[in-house]
Coordinates of N, CA and C in Angstrom, one line a residue:
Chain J
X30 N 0.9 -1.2 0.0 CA 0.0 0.0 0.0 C 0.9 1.2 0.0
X31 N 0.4 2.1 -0.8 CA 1.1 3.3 -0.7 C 1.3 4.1 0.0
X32 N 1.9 5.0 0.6 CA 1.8 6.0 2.3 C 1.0 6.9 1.7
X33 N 0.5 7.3 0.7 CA -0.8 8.2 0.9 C -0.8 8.2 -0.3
X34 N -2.5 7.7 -0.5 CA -3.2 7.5 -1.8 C -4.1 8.5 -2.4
X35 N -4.6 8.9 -3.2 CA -5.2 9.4 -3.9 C -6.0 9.3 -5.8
X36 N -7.5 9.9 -5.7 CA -7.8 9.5 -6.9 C -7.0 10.8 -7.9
X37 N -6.7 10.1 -9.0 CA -5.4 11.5 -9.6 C -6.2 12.4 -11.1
X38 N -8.1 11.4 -10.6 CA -9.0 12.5 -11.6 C -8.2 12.1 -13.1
X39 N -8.5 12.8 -13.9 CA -9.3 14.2 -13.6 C -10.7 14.3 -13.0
X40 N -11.2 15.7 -12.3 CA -12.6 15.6 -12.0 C -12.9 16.8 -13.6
X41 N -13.5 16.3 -13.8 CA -14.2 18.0 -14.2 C -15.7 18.3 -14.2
X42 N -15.7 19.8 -14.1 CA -17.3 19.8 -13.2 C -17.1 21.3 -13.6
X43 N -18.3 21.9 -13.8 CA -18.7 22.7 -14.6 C -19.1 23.7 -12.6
X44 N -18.9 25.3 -13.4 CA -18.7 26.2 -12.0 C -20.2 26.3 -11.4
X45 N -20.2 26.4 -10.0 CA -20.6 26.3 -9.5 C -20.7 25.0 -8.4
X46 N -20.1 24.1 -8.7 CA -20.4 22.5 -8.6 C -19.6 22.2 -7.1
X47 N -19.9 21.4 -6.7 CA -19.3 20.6 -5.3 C -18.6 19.8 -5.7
X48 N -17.5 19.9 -5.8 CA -16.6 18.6 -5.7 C -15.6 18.2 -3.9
X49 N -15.5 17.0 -4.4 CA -15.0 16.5 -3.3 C -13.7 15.6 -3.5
X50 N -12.4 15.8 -2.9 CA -11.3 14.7 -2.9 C -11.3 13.5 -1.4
X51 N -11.2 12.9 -1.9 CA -10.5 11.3 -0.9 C -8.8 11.0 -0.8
X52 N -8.6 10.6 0.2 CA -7.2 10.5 0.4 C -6.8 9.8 1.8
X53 N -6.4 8.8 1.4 CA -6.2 7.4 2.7 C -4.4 7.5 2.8
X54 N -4.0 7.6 3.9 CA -3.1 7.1 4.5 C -2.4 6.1 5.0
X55 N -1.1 5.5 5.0 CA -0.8 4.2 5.4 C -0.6 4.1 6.9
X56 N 0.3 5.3 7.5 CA 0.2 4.7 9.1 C -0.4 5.6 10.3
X57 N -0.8 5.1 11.2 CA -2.1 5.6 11.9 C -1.1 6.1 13.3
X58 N 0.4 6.2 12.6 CA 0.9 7.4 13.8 C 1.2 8.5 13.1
X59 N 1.0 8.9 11.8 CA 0.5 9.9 11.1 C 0.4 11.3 11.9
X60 N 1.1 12.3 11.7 CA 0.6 13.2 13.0 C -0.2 14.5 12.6
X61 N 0.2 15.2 11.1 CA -0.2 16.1 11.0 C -0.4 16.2 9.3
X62 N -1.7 16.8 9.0 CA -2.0 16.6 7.8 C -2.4 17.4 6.9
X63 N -2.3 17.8 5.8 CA -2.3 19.4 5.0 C -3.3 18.8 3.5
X64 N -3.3 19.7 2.9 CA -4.2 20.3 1.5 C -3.0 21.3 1.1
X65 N -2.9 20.9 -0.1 CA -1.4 21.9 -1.3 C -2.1 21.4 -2.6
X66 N -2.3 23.0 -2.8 CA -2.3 23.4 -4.1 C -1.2 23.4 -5.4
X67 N -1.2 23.1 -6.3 CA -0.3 22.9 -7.7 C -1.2 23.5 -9.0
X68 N -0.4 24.8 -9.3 CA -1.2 25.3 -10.6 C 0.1 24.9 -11.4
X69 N -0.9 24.7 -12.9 CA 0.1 23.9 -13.9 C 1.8 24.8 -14.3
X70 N 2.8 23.7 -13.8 CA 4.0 24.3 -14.1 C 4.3 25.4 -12.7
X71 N 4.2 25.4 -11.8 CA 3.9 25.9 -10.5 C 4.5 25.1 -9.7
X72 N 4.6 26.0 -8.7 CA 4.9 24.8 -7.2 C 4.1 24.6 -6.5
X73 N 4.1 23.7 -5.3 CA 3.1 23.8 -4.2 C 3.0 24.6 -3.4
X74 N 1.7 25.2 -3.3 CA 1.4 25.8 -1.8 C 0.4 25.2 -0.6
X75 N 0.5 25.9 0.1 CA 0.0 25.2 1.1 C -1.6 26.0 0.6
X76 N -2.8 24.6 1.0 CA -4.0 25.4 1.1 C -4.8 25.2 1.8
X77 N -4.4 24.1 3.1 CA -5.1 24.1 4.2 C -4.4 22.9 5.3
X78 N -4.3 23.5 6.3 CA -4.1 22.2 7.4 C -5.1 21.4 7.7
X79 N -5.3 20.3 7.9 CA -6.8 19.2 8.3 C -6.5 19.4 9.8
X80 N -7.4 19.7 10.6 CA -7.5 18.9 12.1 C -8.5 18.0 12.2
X81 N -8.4 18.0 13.3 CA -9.1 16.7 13.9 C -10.5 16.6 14.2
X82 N -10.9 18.0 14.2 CA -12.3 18.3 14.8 C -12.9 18.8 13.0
X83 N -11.7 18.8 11.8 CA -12.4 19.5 10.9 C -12.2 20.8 11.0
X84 N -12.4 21.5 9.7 CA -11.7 23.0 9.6 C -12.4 23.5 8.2
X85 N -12.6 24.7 8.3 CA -13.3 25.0 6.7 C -12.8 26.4 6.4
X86 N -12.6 26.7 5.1 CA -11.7 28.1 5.3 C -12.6 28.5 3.6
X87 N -13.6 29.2 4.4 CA -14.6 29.7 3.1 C -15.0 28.6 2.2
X88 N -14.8 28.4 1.4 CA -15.6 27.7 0.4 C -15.0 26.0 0.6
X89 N -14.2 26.4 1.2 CA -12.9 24.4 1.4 C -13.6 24.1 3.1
X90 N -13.4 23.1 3.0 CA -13.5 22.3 4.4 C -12.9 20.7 4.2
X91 N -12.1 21.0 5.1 CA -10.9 19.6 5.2 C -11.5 18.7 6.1
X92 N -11.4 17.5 6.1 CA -12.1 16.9 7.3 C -11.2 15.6 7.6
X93 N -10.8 15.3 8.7 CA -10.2 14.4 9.1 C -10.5 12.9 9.9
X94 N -10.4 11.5 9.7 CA -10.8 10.2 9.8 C -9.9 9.3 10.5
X95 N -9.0 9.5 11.9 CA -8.0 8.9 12.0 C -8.6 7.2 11.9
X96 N -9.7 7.3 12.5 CA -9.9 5.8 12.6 C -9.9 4.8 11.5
X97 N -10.4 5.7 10.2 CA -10.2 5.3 9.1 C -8.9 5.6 8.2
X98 N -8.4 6.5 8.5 CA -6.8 6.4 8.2 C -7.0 7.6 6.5
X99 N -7.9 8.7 6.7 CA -8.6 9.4 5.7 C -8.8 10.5 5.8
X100 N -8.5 11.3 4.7 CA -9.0 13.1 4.5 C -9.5 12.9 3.7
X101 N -10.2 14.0 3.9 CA -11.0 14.7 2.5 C -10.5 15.9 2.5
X102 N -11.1 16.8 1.0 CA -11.5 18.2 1.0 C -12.4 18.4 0.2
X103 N -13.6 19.6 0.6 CA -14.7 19.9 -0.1 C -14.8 20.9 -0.6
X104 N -15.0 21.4 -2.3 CA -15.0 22.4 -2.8 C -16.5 22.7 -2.7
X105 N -16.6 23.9 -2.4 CA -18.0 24.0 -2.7 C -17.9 25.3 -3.6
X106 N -18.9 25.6 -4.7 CA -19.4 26.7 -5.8 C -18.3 26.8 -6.1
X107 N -17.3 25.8 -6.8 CA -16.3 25.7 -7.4 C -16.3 27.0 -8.4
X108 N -14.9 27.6 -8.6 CA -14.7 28.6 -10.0 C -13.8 28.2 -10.7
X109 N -13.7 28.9 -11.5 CA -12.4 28.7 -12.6 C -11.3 28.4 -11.9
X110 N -11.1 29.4 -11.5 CA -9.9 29.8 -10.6 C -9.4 28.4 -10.0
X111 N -10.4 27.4 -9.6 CA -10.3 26.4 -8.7 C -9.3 25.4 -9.3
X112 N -9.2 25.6 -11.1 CA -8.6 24.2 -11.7 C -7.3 24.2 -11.0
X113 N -6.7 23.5 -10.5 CA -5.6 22.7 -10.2 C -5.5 21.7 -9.5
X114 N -4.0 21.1 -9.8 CA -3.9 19.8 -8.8 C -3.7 20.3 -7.4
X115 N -4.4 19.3 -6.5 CA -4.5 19.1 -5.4 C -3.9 18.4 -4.4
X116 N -3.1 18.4 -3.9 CA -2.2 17.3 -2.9 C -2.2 17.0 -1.7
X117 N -2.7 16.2 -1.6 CA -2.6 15.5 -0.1 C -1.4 14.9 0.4
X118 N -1.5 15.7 1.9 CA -0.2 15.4 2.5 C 0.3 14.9 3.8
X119 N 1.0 14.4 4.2 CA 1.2 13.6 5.8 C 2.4 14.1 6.1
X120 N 2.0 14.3 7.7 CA 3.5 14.1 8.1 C 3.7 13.4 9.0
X121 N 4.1 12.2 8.6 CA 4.3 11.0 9.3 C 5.2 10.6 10.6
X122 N 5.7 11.7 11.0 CA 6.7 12.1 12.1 C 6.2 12.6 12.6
X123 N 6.6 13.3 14.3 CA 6.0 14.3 14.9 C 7.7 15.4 14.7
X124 N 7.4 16.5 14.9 CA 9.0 17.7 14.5 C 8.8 17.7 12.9
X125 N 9.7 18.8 12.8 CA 10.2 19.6 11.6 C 10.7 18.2 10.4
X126 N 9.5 17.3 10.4 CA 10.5 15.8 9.2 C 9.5 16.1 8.5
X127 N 9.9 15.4 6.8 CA 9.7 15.6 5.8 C 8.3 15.2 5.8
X128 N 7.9 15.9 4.4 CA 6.2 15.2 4.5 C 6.6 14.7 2.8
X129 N 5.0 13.8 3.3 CA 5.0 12.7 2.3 C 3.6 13.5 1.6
X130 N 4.1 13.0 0.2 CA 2.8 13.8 -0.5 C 2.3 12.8 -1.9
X131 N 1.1 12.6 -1.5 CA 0.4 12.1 -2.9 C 0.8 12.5 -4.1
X132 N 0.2 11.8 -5.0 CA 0.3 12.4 -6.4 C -0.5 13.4 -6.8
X133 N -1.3 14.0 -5.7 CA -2.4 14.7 -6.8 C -3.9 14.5 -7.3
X134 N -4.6 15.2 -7.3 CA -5.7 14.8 -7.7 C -6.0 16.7 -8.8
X135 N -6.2 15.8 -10.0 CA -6.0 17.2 -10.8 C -7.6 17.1 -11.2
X136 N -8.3 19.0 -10.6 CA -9.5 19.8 -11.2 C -9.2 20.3 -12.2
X137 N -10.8 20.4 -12.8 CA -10.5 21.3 -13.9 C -12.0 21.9 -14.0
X138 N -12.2 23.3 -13.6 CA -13.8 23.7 -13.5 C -14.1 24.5 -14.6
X139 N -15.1 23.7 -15.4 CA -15.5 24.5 -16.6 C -16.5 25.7 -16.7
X140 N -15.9 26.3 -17.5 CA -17.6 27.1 -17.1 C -18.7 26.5 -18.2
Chain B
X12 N 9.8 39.7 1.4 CA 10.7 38.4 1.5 C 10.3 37.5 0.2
X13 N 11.6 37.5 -0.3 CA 11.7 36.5 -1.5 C 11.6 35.2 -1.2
X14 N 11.3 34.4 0.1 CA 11.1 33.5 0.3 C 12.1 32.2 -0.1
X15 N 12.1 31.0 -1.3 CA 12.5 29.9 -1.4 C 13.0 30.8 -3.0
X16 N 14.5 30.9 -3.5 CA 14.6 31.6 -4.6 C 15.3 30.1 -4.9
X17 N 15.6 29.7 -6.5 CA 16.3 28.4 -7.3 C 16.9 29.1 -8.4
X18 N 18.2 28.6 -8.6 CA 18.8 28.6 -9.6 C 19.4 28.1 -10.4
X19 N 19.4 27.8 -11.4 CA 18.9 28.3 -12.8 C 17.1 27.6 -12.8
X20 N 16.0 28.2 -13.6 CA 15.0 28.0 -13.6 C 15.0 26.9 -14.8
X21 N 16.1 26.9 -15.8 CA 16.0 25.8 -16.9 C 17.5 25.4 -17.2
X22 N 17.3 24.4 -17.6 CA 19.4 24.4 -17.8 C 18.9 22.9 -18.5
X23 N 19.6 22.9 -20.0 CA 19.8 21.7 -20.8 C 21.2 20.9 -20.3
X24 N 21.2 19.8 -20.2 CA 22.5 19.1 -20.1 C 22.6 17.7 -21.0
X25 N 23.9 17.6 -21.7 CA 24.2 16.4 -22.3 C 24.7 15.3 -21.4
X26 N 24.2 14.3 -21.5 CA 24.9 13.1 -20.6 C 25.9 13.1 -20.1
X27 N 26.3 13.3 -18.9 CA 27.5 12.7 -18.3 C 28.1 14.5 -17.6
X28 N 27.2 15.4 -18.4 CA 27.8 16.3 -17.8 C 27.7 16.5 -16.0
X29 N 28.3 17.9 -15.5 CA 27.3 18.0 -13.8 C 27.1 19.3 -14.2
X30 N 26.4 18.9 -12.8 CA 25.6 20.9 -12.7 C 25.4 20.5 -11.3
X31 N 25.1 22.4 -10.5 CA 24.5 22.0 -9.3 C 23.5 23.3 -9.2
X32 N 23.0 22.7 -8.8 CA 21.1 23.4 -8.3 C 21.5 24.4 -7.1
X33 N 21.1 25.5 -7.0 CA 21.2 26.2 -5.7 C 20.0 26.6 -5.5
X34 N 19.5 26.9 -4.2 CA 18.9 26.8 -3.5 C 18.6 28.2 -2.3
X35 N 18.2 28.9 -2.2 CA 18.2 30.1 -0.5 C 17.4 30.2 -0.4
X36 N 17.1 30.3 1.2 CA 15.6 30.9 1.4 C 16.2 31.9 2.9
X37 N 14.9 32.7 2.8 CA 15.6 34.0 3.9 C 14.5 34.0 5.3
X38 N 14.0 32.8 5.2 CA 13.2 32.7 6.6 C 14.1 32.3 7.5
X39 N 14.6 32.1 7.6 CA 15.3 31.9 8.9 C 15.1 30.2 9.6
X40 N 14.7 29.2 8.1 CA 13.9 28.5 8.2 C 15.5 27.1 9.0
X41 N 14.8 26.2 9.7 CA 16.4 25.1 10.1 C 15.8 24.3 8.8
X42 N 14.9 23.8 8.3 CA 15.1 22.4 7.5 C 14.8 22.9 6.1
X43 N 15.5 22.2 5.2 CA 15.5 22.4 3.7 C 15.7 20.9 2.9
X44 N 15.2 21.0 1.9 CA 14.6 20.2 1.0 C 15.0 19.7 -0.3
X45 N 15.0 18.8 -1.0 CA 15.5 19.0 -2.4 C 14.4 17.9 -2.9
X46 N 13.4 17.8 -3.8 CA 12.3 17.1 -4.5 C 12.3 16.8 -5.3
X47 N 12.2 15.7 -6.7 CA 12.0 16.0 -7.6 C 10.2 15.7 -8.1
X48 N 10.1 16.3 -9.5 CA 8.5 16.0 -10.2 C 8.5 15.2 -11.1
X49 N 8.2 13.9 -11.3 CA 7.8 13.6 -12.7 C 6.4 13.1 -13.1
X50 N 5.8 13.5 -14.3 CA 4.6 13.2 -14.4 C 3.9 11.7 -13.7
X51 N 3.1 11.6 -13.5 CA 2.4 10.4 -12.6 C 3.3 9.9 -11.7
X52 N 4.2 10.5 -11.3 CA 5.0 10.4 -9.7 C 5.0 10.8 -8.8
X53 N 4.4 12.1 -9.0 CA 3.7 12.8 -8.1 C 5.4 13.9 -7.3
X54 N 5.7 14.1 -6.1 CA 6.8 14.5 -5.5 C 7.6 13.8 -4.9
X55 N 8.8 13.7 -5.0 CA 9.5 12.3 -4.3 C 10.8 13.3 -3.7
X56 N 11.1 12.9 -2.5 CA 12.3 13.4 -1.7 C 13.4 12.8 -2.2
X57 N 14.4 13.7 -2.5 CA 15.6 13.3 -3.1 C 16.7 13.2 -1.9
X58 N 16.9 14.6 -1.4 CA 18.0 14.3 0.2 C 17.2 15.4 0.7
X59 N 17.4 16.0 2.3 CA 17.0 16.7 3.0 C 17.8 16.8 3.9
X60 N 17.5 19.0 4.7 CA 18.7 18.7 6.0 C 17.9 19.2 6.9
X61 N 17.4 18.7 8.5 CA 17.1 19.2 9.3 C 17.2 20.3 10.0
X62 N 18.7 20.4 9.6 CA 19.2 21.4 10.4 C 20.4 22.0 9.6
X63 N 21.2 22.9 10.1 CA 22.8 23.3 8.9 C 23.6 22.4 10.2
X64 N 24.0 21.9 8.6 CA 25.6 20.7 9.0 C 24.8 19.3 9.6
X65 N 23.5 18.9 8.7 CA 23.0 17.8 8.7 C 22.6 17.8 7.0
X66 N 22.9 16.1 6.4 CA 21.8 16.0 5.5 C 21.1 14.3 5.7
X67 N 20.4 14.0 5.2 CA 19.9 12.6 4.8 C 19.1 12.2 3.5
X68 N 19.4 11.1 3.5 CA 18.8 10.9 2.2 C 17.4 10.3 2.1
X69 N 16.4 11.0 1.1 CA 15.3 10.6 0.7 C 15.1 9.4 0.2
X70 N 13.9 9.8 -0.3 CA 13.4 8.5 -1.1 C 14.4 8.1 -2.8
X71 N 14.7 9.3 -3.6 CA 15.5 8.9 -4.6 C 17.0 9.3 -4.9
X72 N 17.6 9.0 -3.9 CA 19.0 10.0 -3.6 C 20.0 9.3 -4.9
X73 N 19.9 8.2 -5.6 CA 20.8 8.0 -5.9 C 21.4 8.9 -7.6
X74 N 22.4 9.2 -7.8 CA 23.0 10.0 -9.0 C 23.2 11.3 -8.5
X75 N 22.6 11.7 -7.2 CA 22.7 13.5 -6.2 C 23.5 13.3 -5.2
X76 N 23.9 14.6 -4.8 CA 24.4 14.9 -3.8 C 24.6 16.0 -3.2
X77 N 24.5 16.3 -1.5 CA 23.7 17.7 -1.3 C 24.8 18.4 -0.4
X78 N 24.8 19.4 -0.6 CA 25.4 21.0 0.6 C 24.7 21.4 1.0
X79 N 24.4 21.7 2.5 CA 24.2 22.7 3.2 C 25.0 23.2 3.9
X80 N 24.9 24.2 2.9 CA 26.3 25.6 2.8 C 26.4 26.3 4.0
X81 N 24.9 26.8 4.5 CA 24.8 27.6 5.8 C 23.0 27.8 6.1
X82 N 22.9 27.9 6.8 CA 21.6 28.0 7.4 C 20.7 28.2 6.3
X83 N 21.0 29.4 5.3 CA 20.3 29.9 3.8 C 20.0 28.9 3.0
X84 N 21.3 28.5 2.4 CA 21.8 27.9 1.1 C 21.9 26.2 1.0
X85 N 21.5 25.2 0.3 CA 21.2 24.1 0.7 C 21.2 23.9 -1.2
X86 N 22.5 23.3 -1.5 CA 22.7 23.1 -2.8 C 22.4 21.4 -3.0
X87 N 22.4 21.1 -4.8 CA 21.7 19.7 -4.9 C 22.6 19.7 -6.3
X88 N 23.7 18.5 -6.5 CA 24.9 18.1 -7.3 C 24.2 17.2 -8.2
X89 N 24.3 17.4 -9.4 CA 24.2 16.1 -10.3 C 25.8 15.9 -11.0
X90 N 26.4 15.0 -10.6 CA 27.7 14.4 -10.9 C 28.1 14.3 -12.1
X91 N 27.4 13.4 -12.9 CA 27.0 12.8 -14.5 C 25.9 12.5 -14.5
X92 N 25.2 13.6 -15.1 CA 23.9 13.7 -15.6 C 23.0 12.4 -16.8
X93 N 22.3 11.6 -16.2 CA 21.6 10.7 -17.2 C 20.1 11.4 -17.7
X94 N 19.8 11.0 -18.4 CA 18.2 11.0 -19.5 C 17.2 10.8 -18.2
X95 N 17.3 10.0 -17.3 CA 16.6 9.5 -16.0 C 16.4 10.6 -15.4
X96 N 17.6 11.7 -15.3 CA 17.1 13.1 -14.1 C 16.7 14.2 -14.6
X97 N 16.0 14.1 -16.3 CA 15.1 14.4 -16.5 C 14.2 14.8 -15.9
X98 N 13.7 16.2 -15.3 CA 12.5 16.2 -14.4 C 12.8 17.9 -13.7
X99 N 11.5 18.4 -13.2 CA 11.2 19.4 -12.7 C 11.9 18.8 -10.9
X100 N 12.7 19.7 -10.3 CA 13.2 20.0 -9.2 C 13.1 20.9 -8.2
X101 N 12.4 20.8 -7.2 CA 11.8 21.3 -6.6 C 13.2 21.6 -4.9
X102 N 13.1 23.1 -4.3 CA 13.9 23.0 -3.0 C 12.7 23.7 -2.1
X103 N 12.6 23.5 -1.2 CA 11.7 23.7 0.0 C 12.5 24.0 1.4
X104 N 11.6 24.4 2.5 CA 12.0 24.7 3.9 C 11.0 25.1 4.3
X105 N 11.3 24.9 6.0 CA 10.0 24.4 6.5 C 10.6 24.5 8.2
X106 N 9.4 25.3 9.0 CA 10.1 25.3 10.4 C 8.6 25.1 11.3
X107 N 8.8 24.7 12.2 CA 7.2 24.7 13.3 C 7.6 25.8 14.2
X108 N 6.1 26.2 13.9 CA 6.1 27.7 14.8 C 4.5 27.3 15.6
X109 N 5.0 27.0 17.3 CA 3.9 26.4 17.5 C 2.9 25.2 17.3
X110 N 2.2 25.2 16.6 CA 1.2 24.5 16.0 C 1.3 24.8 15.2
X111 N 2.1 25.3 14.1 CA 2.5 25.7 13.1 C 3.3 25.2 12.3
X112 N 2.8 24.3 11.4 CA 3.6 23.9 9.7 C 3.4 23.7 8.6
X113 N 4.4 25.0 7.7 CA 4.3 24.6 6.4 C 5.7 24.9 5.6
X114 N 5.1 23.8 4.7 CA 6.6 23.9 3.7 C 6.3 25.1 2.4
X115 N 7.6 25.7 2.4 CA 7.3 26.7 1.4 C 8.6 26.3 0.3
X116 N 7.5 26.3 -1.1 CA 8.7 25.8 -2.1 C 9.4 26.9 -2.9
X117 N 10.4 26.7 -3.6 CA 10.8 27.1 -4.9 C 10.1 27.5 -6.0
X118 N 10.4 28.4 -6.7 CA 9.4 28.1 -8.2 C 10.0 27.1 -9.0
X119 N 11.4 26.2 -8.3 CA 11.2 24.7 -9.5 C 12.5 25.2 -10.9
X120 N 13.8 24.5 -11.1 CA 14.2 24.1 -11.8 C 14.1 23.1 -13.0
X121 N 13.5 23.1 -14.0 CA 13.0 22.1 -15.3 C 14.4 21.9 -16.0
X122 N 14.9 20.8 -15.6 CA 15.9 19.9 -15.9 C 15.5 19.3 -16.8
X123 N 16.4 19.5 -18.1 CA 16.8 18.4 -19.5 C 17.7 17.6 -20.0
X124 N 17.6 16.0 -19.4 CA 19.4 16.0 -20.0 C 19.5 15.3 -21.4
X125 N 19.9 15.0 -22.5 CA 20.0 14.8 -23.4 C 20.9 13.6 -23.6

């Protein structure tokens, strides 16, 4: 199994729309977990930390599953603006250690 | 703050040549990063340093080799360049502030070797 999985899409969904990503993890001492953005030929940025209790930052809401070993993130009234890959991320350490990062799950919102 | 700066943004190479990637960031950050991209690979750790005057190696360290020069600067060696390290290169850093973490990248070196 891979240390953190993802579907790598495409989604595409016309603006306004709800979309939603999935993203499972391999180990359940896992400590701290993020949402990074990738516009095409770009780097990553950060676009949200997951906690524990869940977290929503305007139109995104990250939600977190330790028992299931699972994030999500929720777009809601998706825009243009929204097309990019999305990455899900672990940090599988507790301290300043590297994080592990999916492949991606690449939007694309049409109008 | 210019943040995570890379240099050169493109650089062609013929087999067998080297080059080295440089790297600064002005946060005042202890850990830095070296990544590479390849399509349906998603980001893979090449070496990394916790700290200045530490490195270790990632997930694809072999054909690299890393400096960290000083707290700033955190360089990434290709020796003899193969068709394999082909790929977008990514340098990062990253510090916990409190409850606080995130990694801030580069805008990315697009490596070609021929």
């Amino acid at each position: 199994r891979k240390e953190v999985e993802q579907d790598p899409g495409p989604f595409n969904v016309p603006e306004g729309a709800t979309v939603a990503f999935n993203c499972t993890y391999s180990n359940s001492a896992s400590q701290s977990f993020f949402w990074y953005r990738q516009d095409c030929r770009k780097e990553p940025k950060l676009l949200m930390s997951v906690y524990s209790s869940g977290n929503e930052d305007g139109r995104f809401t990250a939600q977190l599953n330790r028992a299931s070993q699972y994030i999500s993130l929720l777009i809601r009234d998706s825009k243009l603006s929204d097309s990019a890959t999305y990455l899900c991320v672990v940090n599988m350490r507790s301290g300043n250690t590297p994080l592990v990062f999916g492949k991606g799950t690449r939007l694309s919102v049409i109008a | 703050n210019a943040g995570v700066t890379q240099t050169p943004k493109f650089q062609v190479l013929k087999t067998g040549q080297s080059m080295t990637l440089q790297c600064a960031q002005d946060m005042n950050h202890n850990s830095m990063y070296w990544y590479r991209q390849d399509p349906g690979m998603g980001l893979r750790l090449i070496y990394y340093s916790a700290s200045e005057g530490t490195t270790d190696k990632g997930e694809v360290p072999n054909g690299y080799n890393v400096s960290r020069l000083n707290k700033r600067e955190f360089s990434l060696r290709l020796e003899s360049a193969a068709p394999s390290q082909t790929s977008v290169y990514f340098c990062a850093s990253s510090e916990i502030q409190g409850t606080s973490y995130e990694q801030y990248f580069g805008p990315g070196t697009r490596l070609t070797v021929t």
